[in-house]
Every structure is written in structure tokens, then in C-alpha cells.
Coordinates of C-alpha atoms in Angstrom, one line a residue:
M268 CA 20.7 69.7 26.7
Y269 CA 23.9 67.8 25.7
I270 CA 24.1 64.1 26.4
I271 CA 27.5 62.3 26.0
D272 CA 28.5 58.7 26.6
T273 CA 31.6 59.6 28.5
F274 CA 32.3 62.6 30.7
L275 CA 33.7 66.1 30.8
S276 CA 36.9 67.1 32.5
P277 CA 38.6 70.4 33.3
C278 CA 40.6 71.9 30.4
G279 CA 44.1 70.6 30.3
S280 CA 43.3 67.3 32.1
P281 CA 45.2 64.3 30.8
M282 CA 41.9 62.4 31.1
Q283 CA 40.3 64.6 28.5
G284 CA 39.5 63.2 25.0
G285 CA 38.8 65.2 21.8
A286 CA 35.0 65.2 21.8
E287 CA 34.9 65.8 25.6
K288 CA 37.2 68.8 25.2
Q289 CA 35.1 70.2 22.4
L290 CA 31.9 69.8 24.2
G291 CA 33.4 71.4 27.3
I292 CA 34.5 74.4 25.2
L293 CA 31.0 74.6 23.5
A294 CA 28.9 74.3 26.6
S295 CA 30.9 76.8 28.6
S296 CA 31.1 79.4 25.8
L297 CA 27.4 79.7 24.7
D298 CA 25.9 83.1 25.0
P299 CA 24.3 82.9 28.5
S300 CA 21.7 85.6 27.6
R301 CA 20.2 83.2 25.0
F302 CA 21.1 79.6 26.1
R303 CA 20.9 77.6 29.3
P304 CA 23.3 74.6 28.7
L305 CA 22.8 71.4 30.6
V306 CA 25.3 68.5 30.2
V307 CA 24.3 64.9 31.0
Q308 CA 27.3 62.5 31.3
L309 CA 26.5 58.8 30.9
A310 CA 29.9 57.4 31.9
P311 CA 29.6 54.4 34.3
R312 CA 30.6 54.9 37.9
G313 CA 34.2 55.6 38.4
A314 CA 36.6 58.4 37.8
V315 CA 34.3 61.1 36.6
P316 CA 36.1 64.4 37.3
L317 CA 32.9 66.6 37.3
K318 CA 30.0 64.4 38.6
D319 CA 27.6 67.2 39.3
G320 CA 28.1 70.9 39.3
K321 CA 29.0 73.6 36.8
L322 CA 31.4 74.2 34.0
G323 CA 31.2 77.9 33.4
P324 CA 27.5 78.7 32.8
A325 CA 26.8 75.0 32.0
R326 CA 25.1 72.8 34.6
V327 CA 26.6 69.3 34.6
F328 CA 24.9 66.1 35.7
H329 CA 26.2 62.5 36.0
F330 CA 23.7 59.7 35.2
P331 CA 26.0 56.7 35.2
T332 CA 24.7 54.2 32.6
G333 CA 26.0 50.8 31.6
K334 CA 23.9 49.1 29.0
F335 CA 21.1 51.4 27.8
Y336 CA 18.7 48.5 27.3
S337 CA 19.1 47.2 30.9
P338 CA 16.5 48.1 33.6
S339 CA 18.9 50.6 35.1
G340 CA 19.6 52.1 31.6
F341 CA 15.9 52.5 31.0
G342 CA 15.6 54.2 34.4
Q343 CA 18.4 56.7 33.5
M344 CA 16.6 57.4 30.3
L345 CA 13.5 58.3 32.3
R346 CA 15.6 60.6 34.5
I347 CA 16.9 62.4 31.4
A348 CA 13.3 62.8 30.1
R349 CA 12.2 64.1 33.5
L350 CA 15.1 66.6 33.7
A351 CA 14.3 67.8 30.1
R352 CA 10.6 68.4 31.1
E353 CA 11.5 70.1 34.4
E354 CA 14.1 72.4 32.6
R355 CA 11.8 73.0 29.6
V356 CA 14.6 71.9 27.3
D357 CA 14.2 73.1 23.6
I358 CA 17.1 71.2 22.0
I359 CA 18.8 67.9 22.8
Q360 CA 22.2 67.2 21.1
T361 CA 23.8 63.8 21.5
F362 CA 27.4 62.6 21.4
F363 CA 28.2 59.0 20.6
E364 CA 26.0 55.9 20.3
K365 CA 24.5 55.3 23.7
A366 CA 23.6 59.0 24.1
E367 CA 22.1 59.0 20.7
V368 CA 19.6 56.2 21.5
M369 CA 18.8 57.5 25.0
G370 CA 18.5 61.1 23.8
W371 CA 16.2 60.1 21.0
L372 CA 13.8 58.2 23.4
A373 CA 14.0 60.9 26.0
R374 CA 13.1 63.5 23.4
R375 CA 10.0 61.6 22.5
L376 CA 9.0 61.1 26.2
A377 CA 9.6 64.7 27.2
G378 CA 8.3 66.3 24.0
V379 CA 11.5 68.2 23.3
P380 CA 11.0 70.2 20.0
V381 CA 14.5 69.5 18.5
W382 CA 16.8 66.5 18.6
M383 CA 20.1 66.5 16.8
T384 CA 23.1 64.3 17.0
S385 CA 26.8 64.4 15.9
R386 CA 29.5 62.4 14.1
R387 CA 33.0 62.9 15.5
D388 CA 34.8 60.3 13.4
L389 CA 34.2 57.9 10.5
G390 CA 32.5 55.3 12.6
F391 CA 35.4 52.9 13.0
K392 CA 34.1 51.6 16.3
R393 CA 30.4 52.1 15.8
K394 CA 28.5 48.8 16.2
P395 CA 26.1 47.7 13.5
V396 CA 23.2 47.6 16.0
Y397 CA 23.5 51.4 16.4
D398 CA 23.3 51.9 12.6
R399 CA 20.1 49.8 12.6
I400 CA 18.6 51.9 15.4
F401 CA 19.6 55.1 13.7
R402 CA 17.8 54.1 10.5
V403 CA 14.6 54.3 12.5
S404 CA 15.5 57.2 14.8
S405 CA 17.0 59.3 12.0
R406 CA 13.5 59.9 10.6
S407 CA 12.8 62.3 13.5
C408 CA 16.4 63.6 13.7
D409 CA 16.3 67.3 13.0
G410 CA 20.0 67.8 12.3
L411 CA 23.5 66.4 12.6
V412 CA 26.8 68.1 13.2
A413 CA 29.8 66.5 11.4
V414 CA 33.2 67.5 12.6
C415 CA 34.7 67.5 9.1
Q416 CA 33.6 67.1 5.5
A417 CA 34.9 63.5 5.5
A418 CA 32.6 62.6 8.4
K419 CA 29.7 64.2 6.6
D420 CA 30.4 62.2 3.4
E421 CA 30.7 59.0 5.4
T422 CA 27.4 59.6 7.2
V423 CA 25.6 60.2 3.9
T424 CA 27.1 57.2 2.2
R425 CA 27.0 54.7 5.0
E426 CA 24.0 55.7 6.9
G427 CA 21.9 57.4 4.3
F428 CA 21.3 60.5 6.3
P429 CA 20.3 63.5 4.1
A430 CA 23.2 65.7 3.3
G431 CA 21.0 68.8 3.6
K432 CA 20.5 68.2 7.3
I433 CA 24.2 67.9 8.1
E434 CA 26.3 70.9 9.2
V435 CA 30.1 70.7 9.1
I436 CA 31.5 72.6 12.1
Y437 CA 35.2 72.3 12.7
N438 CA 36.7 71.9 16.2
A439 CA 38.0 74.9 18.1
L440 CA 41.3 75.4 19.8
E441 CA 41.1 75.9 23.5
E442 CA 41.2 79.6 24.6
G443 CA 44.8 80.5 25.2
T444 CA 46.3 77.8 23.0
L445 CA 47.5 80.3 20.4
E446 CA 48.7 82.7 23.0
G447 CA 50.6 79.9 24.7
A448 CA 52.5 79.2 21.5
T449 CA 54.4 82.5 22.1
S450 CA 54.7 82.3 25.9
P451 CA 57.9 81.3 27.7
L452 CA 58.2 77.5 27.7
P453 CA 59.3 75.0 30.3
S454 CA 62.7 73.5 29.3
R455 CA 63.1 70.1 27.8
S456 CA 64.4 68.7 31.0
D457 CA 61.5 70.1 33.0
L458 CA 59.2 68.3 30.6
G459 CA 61.1 65.0 30.8
L460 CA 62.3 65.3 27.1
P461 CA 65.8 64.5 25.8
A462 CA 68.1 67.5 26.3
V463 CA 69.5 67.6 22.8
G464 CA 68.7 66.5 19.3
P465 CA 65.7 66.9 17.0
L466 CA 62.4 65.7 18.3
V467 CA 59.7 63.9 16.4
G468 CA 56.5 63.2 18.3
M469 CA 53.0 61.9 18.2
V470 CA 50.1 62.5 20.7
A471 CA 47.5 59.8 20.6
N472 CA 45.8 57.4 22.9
M473 CA 47.0 53.8 22.8
N474 CA 43.6 52.1 23.0
F475 CA 43.0 51.4 19.3
E476 CA 45.1 50.1 16.5
I477 CA 43.8 52.8 14.2
K478 CA 46.1 55.4 15.8
G479 CA 48.9 53.7 13.9
H480 CA 51.6 53.5 16.6
R481 CA 53.2 50.5 15.0
Y482 CA 53.7 52.5 11.8
F483 CA 55.2 55.4 13.8
I484 CA 57.7 53.0 15.5
E485 CA 58.5 51.3 12.2
A486 CA 59.1 54.8 10.6
A487 CA 61.2 55.8 13.6
D488 CA 63.4 52.8 13.0
R489 CA 64.0 53.9 9.4
V490 CA 64.7 57.5 10.3
A491 CA 67.0 56.6 13.3
R492 CA 69.3 54.7 11.0
K493 CA 70.0 57.9 9.0
Q494 CA 69.6 60.5 11.7
S495 CA 71.8 59.6 14.7
A496 CA 70.7 62.5 16.9
V497 CA 66.9 62.4 16.5
H498 CA 64.6 61.2 19.3
F499 CA 61.0 60.2 19.2
I500 CA 58.2 61.1 21.6
L501 CA 55.0 59.2 22.2
V502 CA 52.4 60.9 24.4
G503 CA 49.4 58.9 25.5
D504 CA 48.5 55.7 27.3
G505 CA 46.2 52.7 26.9
A506 CA 45.9 48.9 26.5
L507 CA 48.4 48.8 23.6
R508 CA 51.2 50.6 25.3
A509 CA 53.0 47.4 26.4
D510 CA 52.9 46.1 22.8
C511 CA 54.3 49.4 21.6
E512 CA 57.1 49.4 24.2
R513 CA 57.9 45.8 23.2
Q514 CA 58.1 46.7 19.5
A515 CA 60.5 49.6 20.3
R516 CA 62.7 47.2 22.4
D517 CA 62.8 44.6 19.7
L518 CA 63.9 47.2 17.2
G519 CA 66.7 48.4 19.5
L520 CA 65.0 51.8 20.0
S521 CA 64.5 51.8 23.8
E522 CA 66.9 54.8 24.1
R523 CA 65.5 56.7 21.1
I524 CA 61.7 56.4 21.6
H525 CA 60.3 57.9 24.8
F526 CA 56.9 56.9 26.2
L527 CA 55.6 59.8 28.2
G528 CA 52.1 58.5 29.1
K529 CA 49.1 60.7 29.6
R530 CA 50.1 64.4 30.0
G531 CA 48.4 67.6 30.9
D532 CA 51.1 69.7 29.3
V533 CA 50.7 68.7 25.7
P534 CA 51.0 72.2 24.3
A535 CA 54.3 72.7 25.9
I536 CA 55.6 69.3 24.6
L537 CA 54.3 70.1 21.1
A538 CA 56.2 73.4 21.2
H539 CA 59.5 71.6 21.5
L540 CA 58.9 69.2 18.6
D541 CA 60.6 69.6 15.2
V542 CA 58.0 67.5 13.5
S543 CA 54.5 66.5 14.7
V544 CA 53.1 63.2 13.4
L545 CA 49.6 61.7 13.2
C546 CA 49.6 58.4 11.4
S547 CA 46.1 57.1 12.0
T548 CA 44.4 54.7 9.7
S549 CA 41.0 56.3 10.5
E550 CA 40.3 59.8 11.8
G551 CA 37.7 62.4 12.3
L552 CA 39.1 65.9 12.9
S553 CA 42.2 65.7 14.9
N554 CA 42.6 68.1 17.8
V555 CA 46.3 67.2 18.0
I556 CA 46.9 68.3 14.4
M557 CA 45.2 71.6 15.2
E558 CA 47.2 72.1 18.4
S559 CA 50.4 71.3 16.5
M560 CA 49.5 73.9 13.9
A561 CA 48.8 76.4 16.6
A562 CA 52.3 75.6 18.0
G563 CA 53.8 76.5 14.6
K564 CA 54.9 73.0 13.8
P565 CA 54.9 71.2 10.5
V566 CA 52.7 68.1 10.6
V567 CA 53.1 64.8 8.8
A568 CA 49.7 63.2 8.7
T569 CA 48.0 60.3 6.9
C570 CA 45.5 60.9 4.2
V571 CA 42.4 59.8 6.1
G572 CA 39.3 61.4 7.5
G573 CA 39.6 65.1 8.1
N574 CA 43.4 65.2 8.1
P575 CA 43.7 66.5 4.5
E576 CA 41.2 69.2 5.4
L577 CA 43.7 70.4 8.1
V578 CA 47.1 69.7 6.5
Q579 CA 47.7 71.3 3.2
D580 CA 50.3 69.0 1.6
G581 CA 53.5 70.9 0.9
V582 CA 52.3 74.1 2.6
T583 CA 51.6 73.4 6.3
G584 CA 53.0 69.9 6.3
L585 CA 53.1 66.6 4.4
V586 CA 50.3 64.1 3.7
V587 CA 51.1 60.4 3.3
P588 CA 49.1 57.3 2.6
P589 CA 48.0 55.3 5.7
A590 CA 49.7 52.2 7.0
D591 CA 52.9 52.9 5.0
S592 CA 55.9 53.3 7.4
A593 CA 58.3 53.7 4.5
L594 CA 56.6 56.8 3.1
L595 CA 56.0 58.1 6.6
A596 CA 59.7 57.8 7.4
A597 CA 60.6 59.5 4.1
A598 CA 58.3 62.5 4.9
V599 CA 59.6 62.9 8.4
G600 CA 63.2 62.6 7.1
A601 CA 62.6 65.2 4.4
L602 CA 61.5 67.7 7.0
L603 CA 64.4 66.9 9.3
D604 CA 66.8 67.3 6.4
D605 CA 65.5 70.7 5.5
P606 CA 64.8 72.8 8.7
T607 CA 64.2 75.9 6.7
R608 CA 61.4 74.3 4.8
A609 CA 60.0 72.8 8.0
Q610 CA 60.0 76.1 9.8
A611 CA 58.2 77.8 6.8
M612 CA 55.5 75.1 7.0
G613 CA 55.1 75.6 10.7
T614 CA 54.7 79.3 10.2
A615 CA 52.0 78.7 7.6
A616 CA 50.3 76.2 9.8
R617 CA 50.1 78.6 12.7
R618 CA 48.6 81.3 10.4
V619 CA 45.9 78.8 9.3
A620 CA 45.2 77.9 12.9
E621 CA 44.6 81.5 13.8
E622 CA 42.2 82.0 11.0
R623 CA 40.1 78.8 11.1
F624 CA 40.0 77.3 14.6
S625 CA 38.8 80.0 17.0
V626 CA 36.4 79.2 19.8
R627 CA 34.1 82.1 18.7
A628 CA 33.8 80.7 15.2
M629 CA 32.9 77.2 16.4
V630 CA 30.4 78.5 19.1
E631 CA 28.7 80.9 16.7
A632 CA 28.2 78.2 14.1
H633 CA 26.5 76.1 16.7
E634 CA 24.4 79.0 18.0
E635 CA 23.2 79.8 14.5
L636 CA 22.3 76.2 13.9
Y637 CA 20.4 75.9 17.2
C638 CA 18.4 79.0 16.4
R639 CA 17.6 77.9 12.9
L640 CA 16.4 74.4 13.9
W641 CA 14.4 75.8 16.9
S642 CA 12.8 78.5 14.7
G643 CA 11.8 75.8 12.2
K644 CA 9.8 74.1 15.0
N645 CA 8.1 77.3 16.1

């Protein structure tokens, strides 16, 4: 049984986040002869694309939950425990904080043999109360999946969780992503992109400052002064979008920076970029970097979280310090000035993506971990 704070959505949906996408891939790809996946979504009432039903072989449930410590939250936790008993669940895996607490308690009530959790980032928005709860619940936590080595190190250092109980399993690229990189593409005009000129882009939600949009826009200003034909693409939406648009206007970049909002055709957009950028100040393992590599694009990324585990500096892209728009601009400019070098990096990036980020590798790593933890209880 998987429990997640948010919700799943169909592949390619613009509503889909990184963790939600990875859980959807995992739950729908497990060997059905050995596993019966159930997914419980805790997102409050509202736009939940798949409330109840199936995602491949996985059965999906929606138990809308606000505060887990409210009477209604306690009731939903009892529903989870009842479902776990009825379905004779052997393993509960939780994603994010609310699910972690509710899954831990439901496991105890239902007598589920194995409870494991996950760390998808470096805990930038994890509230201290959840750390305090986890200090207690972690004593009975059987395992933890970290999305990258940086997330594992942070969990050991900050939360004191035993390193020997943490498994690093990298994200997977959606089936068809690599094939799509060589398929006929929609034209720039069909995608709403500028018709001519180099394109530098970033795909990231605009809900948190940590995605570094201000540094992207500042770097764009520096690059635009030297590169008269280049255009900049921002894909994503959120509460900070108006601030980003205002910053672009104030810098006189309204005609050079294009805000595309949420899109369901990100792979096609990435395929038209000359340089893909991710300038986060905190990060777990970026799906966008992986997708950019699959598209054969050089990536300029900040040296945070799992980014250096994906981008090999000078080989598949360039790695720069976080929160430094000058060095970010210099890296982007260097690749625009040397298209041959940029293309060679993109080719190397695609080769790495093919070797490391397959669905089968990610799913098999989870299956082996589930069997090992379950066997240890039996």
C-alpha cells in the first residue's frame, strides 16, 4: 500500500509533480504476479484527477484529509487501517509528511508487517513537528527510500536515521520518453515558441523561491545583453508567477522571456531548447534534468541536492553555485557561444539517460527491496 499526501494523475498531465509521477510509474509497473499495489491519496477535496479506480494494475483510493490530527483526519487514518486489514497488506510505503504519520499509525493498528517511508528532497519545507514525530516513529520504520545520495546524507545527518536502512533509488524516465526524443516534433509555432533564435529554458513550478526563478531572470538579462537573438522559456505556474513577470518587465525582457504556464507537452518543448537550466537553491533528484538529458540537451544546473549526481560538469552540462546569476549567465553564454561543445554534451547526456534512468531499473530496485524487507519479517 502506497500513501501519498497529494494525488496521482495520468502521465503527461500538467498537474503532475515529480513524486506523483514517479509513484504512478512505480505502482503501475510492479510485477502483477507478485504484487497487488494499492494507492491511497490524501489530497483534500478538489481537483483530484483519479479519485477512485485503477492506474494499470494499481487500485487507487481517495481519502481526502486536511489536518491529520483533526477528528476527520483520525477517521481517515482508521479507514486506511481498515483497508489495510481487509486487503491483508504486507507493506506500507509513505510519501511526504502527513502520509508518514498516518501510515505509521495505520500500520500499528492494522498489524502490517513492514512500514517504510521516503525522502524526495532535502527537507526544505518539512516542518519541525514532523521531525519530532519521526524521531519516535523511526524506531519502528523498517526502511527508507532516498531519491539520491544527497537526500540520504541529509536524512542521516539531520534526522539521525541509520544509513544502513536507507536505499538510494534514482527516479525513472517515463516509458516512451527516450523514444520520443527521436520522434517527429511539433514545430516551434505549434508549441507557442519563438520561431527563430536560440532557446534557453527552465521547467519548474512557481510555488517556492527555491526553484530560483529570480536568478534565471537575472541571468537572462545578462545573456540577452550579449546575445541579441536568444529567447528564454519558463514553463510552470504558481503563486510567484506574477512576481516573475514583473521582474522580467522591470528588466525590459517582456519580449525575450516567455511564460508558458503549466504544460502537458514538456518533452516536446525540451526538444527545441538549446540549453536547459535548473537553478534551484535546494533540490532532490530533478525529473526535469533527467528529461532534458533524455532529449539530448546540455544542462546548466546548480550544485545542490542530487543535481551533481545527474549532471557531470563539463561532460553532460555545466554545474554552477546556487544563487549566483552571474556565474549562471556565464555558463549559459558559454554553451550558446560554442554550439559544437553544447551538442556533444547533449549527446553524452542522452547516453547517460539511456543507461541509468529506465523504468525497469527503478521498479526492480523497489521490488528487490520489498522482498528483502518482507522476508526479514517472516
